[in-house]
Short mmCIF file of C-alpha atoms in Angstrom, two decimals:
data_model
loop_
_atom_site.label_atom_id
_atom_site.label_comp_id
_atom_site.label_asym_id
_atom_site.label_seq_id
_atom_site.Cartn_x
_atom_site.Cartn_y
_atom_site.Cartn_z
CA UNK A 126 -6.63 39.09 -11.01
CA UNK A 127 -6.21 37.01 -7.86
CA UNK A 128 -3.06 37.71 -5.90
CA UNK A 129 -2.48 34.04 -5.08
CA UNK A 130 -2.80 31.16 -7.58
CA UNK A 131 -5.06 29.10 -5.31
CA UNK A 132 -7.48 32.02 -5.08
CA UNK A 133 -8.54 31.38 -8.69
CA UNK A 134 -10.75 28.63 -7.29
CA UNK A 135 -13.88 29.79 -5.47
CA UNK A 136 -13.87 28.78 -1.83
CA UNK A 137 -10.24 27.61 -1.77
CA UNK A 138 -9.14 30.13 0.86
CA UNK A 139 -12.14 29.33 3.08
CA UNK A 140 -11.51 25.59 2.82
CA UNK A 141 -7.82 26.09 3.66
CA UNK A 142 -8.73 28.20 6.71
CA UNK A 143 -11.04 25.41 7.95
CA UNK A 144 -8.11 22.97 7.82
CA UNK A 145 -5.96 25.14 10.08
CA UNK A 146 -4.23 24.57 12.36
CA UNK A 147 -2.58 21.74 10.48
CA UNK A 148 -0.72 18.83 11.97
CA UNK A 149 1.91 17.44 9.66
CA UNK A 150 2.49 13.76 10.28
CA UNK A 151 6.08 13.45 9.06
CA UNK A 152 6.43 9.93 7.73
CA UNK A 153 10.03 8.86 7.35
CA UNK A 154 11.49 9.58 3.90
CA UNK A 155 8.73 12.00 2.80
CA UNK A 156 10.04 15.17 4.48
CA UNK A 157 11.78 17.08 1.72
CA UNK A 158 8.77 16.99 -0.61
CA UNK A 159 6.37 17.89 2.14
CA UNK A 160 8.50 20.76 3.50
CA UNK A 161 8.72 22.09 -0.05
CA UNK A 162 4.95 21.90 -0.48
CA UNK A 163 4.15 23.55 2.85
CA UNK A 164 6.72 26.34 2.77
CA UNK A 165 5.94 27.20 -0.87
CA UNK A 166 2.18 27.45 -0.33
CA UNK A 167 1.29 31.14 0.11
CA UNK A 168 -1.86 30.30 2.07
CA UNK A 169 0.08 28.18 4.56
CA UNK A 170 3.45 29.89 4.91
CA UNK A 171 3.00 33.47 3.62
CA UNK A 172 6.08 34.77 5.45
CA UNK A 173 8.52 32.07 4.34
CA UNK A 174 11.73 33.53 3.00
CA UNK A 175 13.09 32.62 -0.42
CA UNK A 176 15.81 30.69 1.32
CA UNK A 177 13.22 28.65 3.24
CA UNK A 178 11.25 28.04 0.04
CA UNK A 179 14.31 26.62 -1.72
CA UNK A 180 14.38 22.84 -1.90
CA UNK A 181 15.69 21.59 1.46
CA UNK A 182 17.39 18.41 0.29
CA UNK A 183 18.61 16.18 3.11
CA UNK A 184 17.88 18.72 5.84
CA UNK A 185 16.99 17.52 9.33
CA UNK A 186 13.64 18.84 10.63
CA UNK A 187 15.17 20.32 13.77
CA UNK A 188 17.76 22.29 11.82
CA UNK A 189 15.13 23.54 9.37
CA UNK A 190 12.67 24.63 12.06
CA UNK A 191 15.42 26.26 14.10
CA UNK A 192 16.37 28.36 11.05
CA UNK A 193 12.86 28.90 9.66
CA UNK A 194 10.40 28.72 12.57
CA UNK A 195 6.85 27.76 11.61
CA UNK A 196 5.37 30.33 13.98
CA UNK A 197 7.11 33.09 11.96
CA UNK A 198 6.95 31.73 8.41
CA UNK A 199 3.52 30.14 8.76
CA UNK A 200 1.59 32.07 11.43
CA UNK A 201 -1.53 30.23 12.60
CA UNK A 202 -1.07 27.43 10.09
CA UNK A 203 0.22 24.69 12.42
CA UNK A 204 -0.80 23.20 15.74
CA UNK A 205 2.52 23.71 17.49
CA UNK A 206 1.65 21.30 20.35
CA UNK A 207 2.48 18.56 17.86
CA UNK A 208 6.12 19.35 17.27
CA UNK A 209 6.46 18.10 13.68
CA UNK A 210 10.04 17.29 14.56
CA UNK A 211 11.03 13.75 13.89
CA UNK A 212 8.66 10.97 13.02
CA UNK A 213 5.98 11.23 15.68
CA UNK A 214 3.06 8.86 15.50
CA UNK A 215 -0.32 10.58 15.13
CA UNK A 216 -2.34 8.16 17.31
CA UNK A 217 -2.02 10.06 20.59
CA UNK A 218 -2.87 13.34 18.88
CA UNK A 219 -5.92 12.16 16.93
CA UNK A 220 -8.53 13.25 19.48
CA UNK A 221 -9.27 16.92 18.93
CA UNK A 222 -7.32 17.12 15.68
CA UNK A 223 -9.59 15.24 13.30
CA UNK A 224 -9.63 16.86 9.90
CA UNK A 225 -6.39 18.76 10.48
CA UNK A 226 -3.73 16.11 9.85
CA UNK A 227 -1.79 16.07 6.62
CA UNK A 228 0.83 13.61 5.43
CA UNK A 229 2.65 12.58 2.30
CA UNK A 230 2.68 8.93 1.42
CA UNK A 231 5.09 7.00 -0.79
CA UNK A 232 4.89 3.59 -2.34
CA UNK A 233 5.95 1.45 0.68
CA UNK A 234 8.71 -0.38 -1.17
CA UNK A 235 10.24 2.83 -2.45
CA UNK A 236 10.00 4.42 0.99
CA UNK A 237 11.75 1.41 2.59
CA UNK A 238 14.52 1.44 -0.04
CA UNK A 239 15.06 5.15 0.49
CA UNK A 240 15.12 4.63 4.27
CA UNK A 241 17.66 1.84 3.90
CA UNK A 242 20.08 3.96 1.86
CA UNK A 243 19.57 6.95 4.16
CA UNK A 244 20.27 4.76 7.19
CA UNK A 245 23.33 3.33 5.46
CA UNK A 246 24.63 6.86 4.72
CA UNK A 247 24.18 7.63 8.44
CA UNK A 248 25.97 4.42 9.45
CA UNK A 249 22.69 3.03 10.85
CA UNK A 250 22.92 5.36 13.86
CA UNK A 251 19.12 5.16 14.45
CA UNK A 252 18.83 1.49 13.58
CA UNK A 253 22.06 -0.20 14.72
CA UNK A 254 20.31 -3.57 14.89
CA UNK A 255 19.83 -3.35 11.11
CA UNK A 256 23.44 -2.54 10.26
CA UNK A 257 24.04 -5.95 8.67
CA UNK A 258 20.59 -6.33 7.14
CA UNK A 259 20.07 -6.63 3.42
CA UNK A 260 17.65 -4.24 1.75
CA UNK A 261 15.01 -6.97 1.86
CA UNK A 262 15.59 -7.66 5.56
CA UNK A 263 15.49 -3.92 6.28
CA UNK A 264 12.23 -3.53 4.39
CA UNK A 265 10.68 -6.41 6.35
CA UNK A 266 11.82 -4.82 9.63
CA UNK A 267 10.25 -1.46 8.85
CA UNK A 268 7.20 -2.65 6.95
CA UNK A 269 3.92 -1.00 7.83
CA UNK A 270 5.65 2.26 8.80
CA UNK A 271 3.09 4.57 7.20
CA UNK A 272 0.15 2.80 8.84
CA UNK A 273 1.91 2.66 12.20
CA UNK A 274 2.60 6.41 12.00
CA UNK A 275 -1.15 7.04 11.82
CA UNK A 276 -2.36 4.47 14.32
CA UNK A 277 0.34 3.97 16.95
CA UNK A 278 -0.90 4.90 20.41
CA UNK A 279 2.13 4.22 22.61
CA UNK A 280 4.29 6.89 21.03
CA UNK A 281 5.87 9.50 21.65
CA UNK A 282 7.37 7.93 24.78
CA UNK A 283 9.17 5.27 22.77
CA UNK A 284 11.03 5.22 19.47
CA UNK A 285 9.44 6.17 16.18
CA UNK A 286 6.82 3.67 15.04
CA UNK A 287 9.04 3.10 11.98
CA UNK A 288 12.00 1.95 14.02
CA UNK A 289 11.35 -1.51 15.38
CA UNK A 290 13.28 -4.02 17.38
CA UNK A 291 14.79 -6.13 14.69
CA UNK A 292 15.46 -9.84 15.01
CA UNK A 293 17.34 -11.27 12.03
CA UNK A 294 15.31 -13.90 10.15
CA UNK A 295 16.10 -17.52 10.79
CA UNK A 296 17.13 -19.76 7.90
CA UNK A 297 13.63 -21.26 8.00
CA UNK A 298 12.05 -17.81 7.61
CA UNK A 299 14.23 -16.94 4.63
CA UNK A 300 13.37 -20.11 2.70
#
């Protein structure tokens, strides 16, 4: 019997090897599910400890990678020139990495609602201009985040493509 579940499918290992090294485009509010997927995949992170494979709920990327380095848990699986820390746009990294990027996407409205409540729990430290925004205003301010993460070219020098300069809507705009 195959030693790894994905080996039951002919060619799976070879296809996975062609994808490596991976670049994980970490879209805001999709991290926990994606970290779980990556660190629990035996073909991607064969050396991940049980502790690393446990569901990392609400863990910051930097803390996670400091405790469970990809180069040790997932040797050869990731392009480490793209840090994977934070919410880096993929645009500047596209050339030379076609076919190696992976990302998890959420329904945009659900992602924005999750981001709003996360920001609120963090006292809007990353988005102080949105501190008084309603959920609707917040969603409008961060709309298009997932697309911007893939296409933004000016990053990483500036803030995450998901964090925008917010100007509260005028009364005319709200009507």
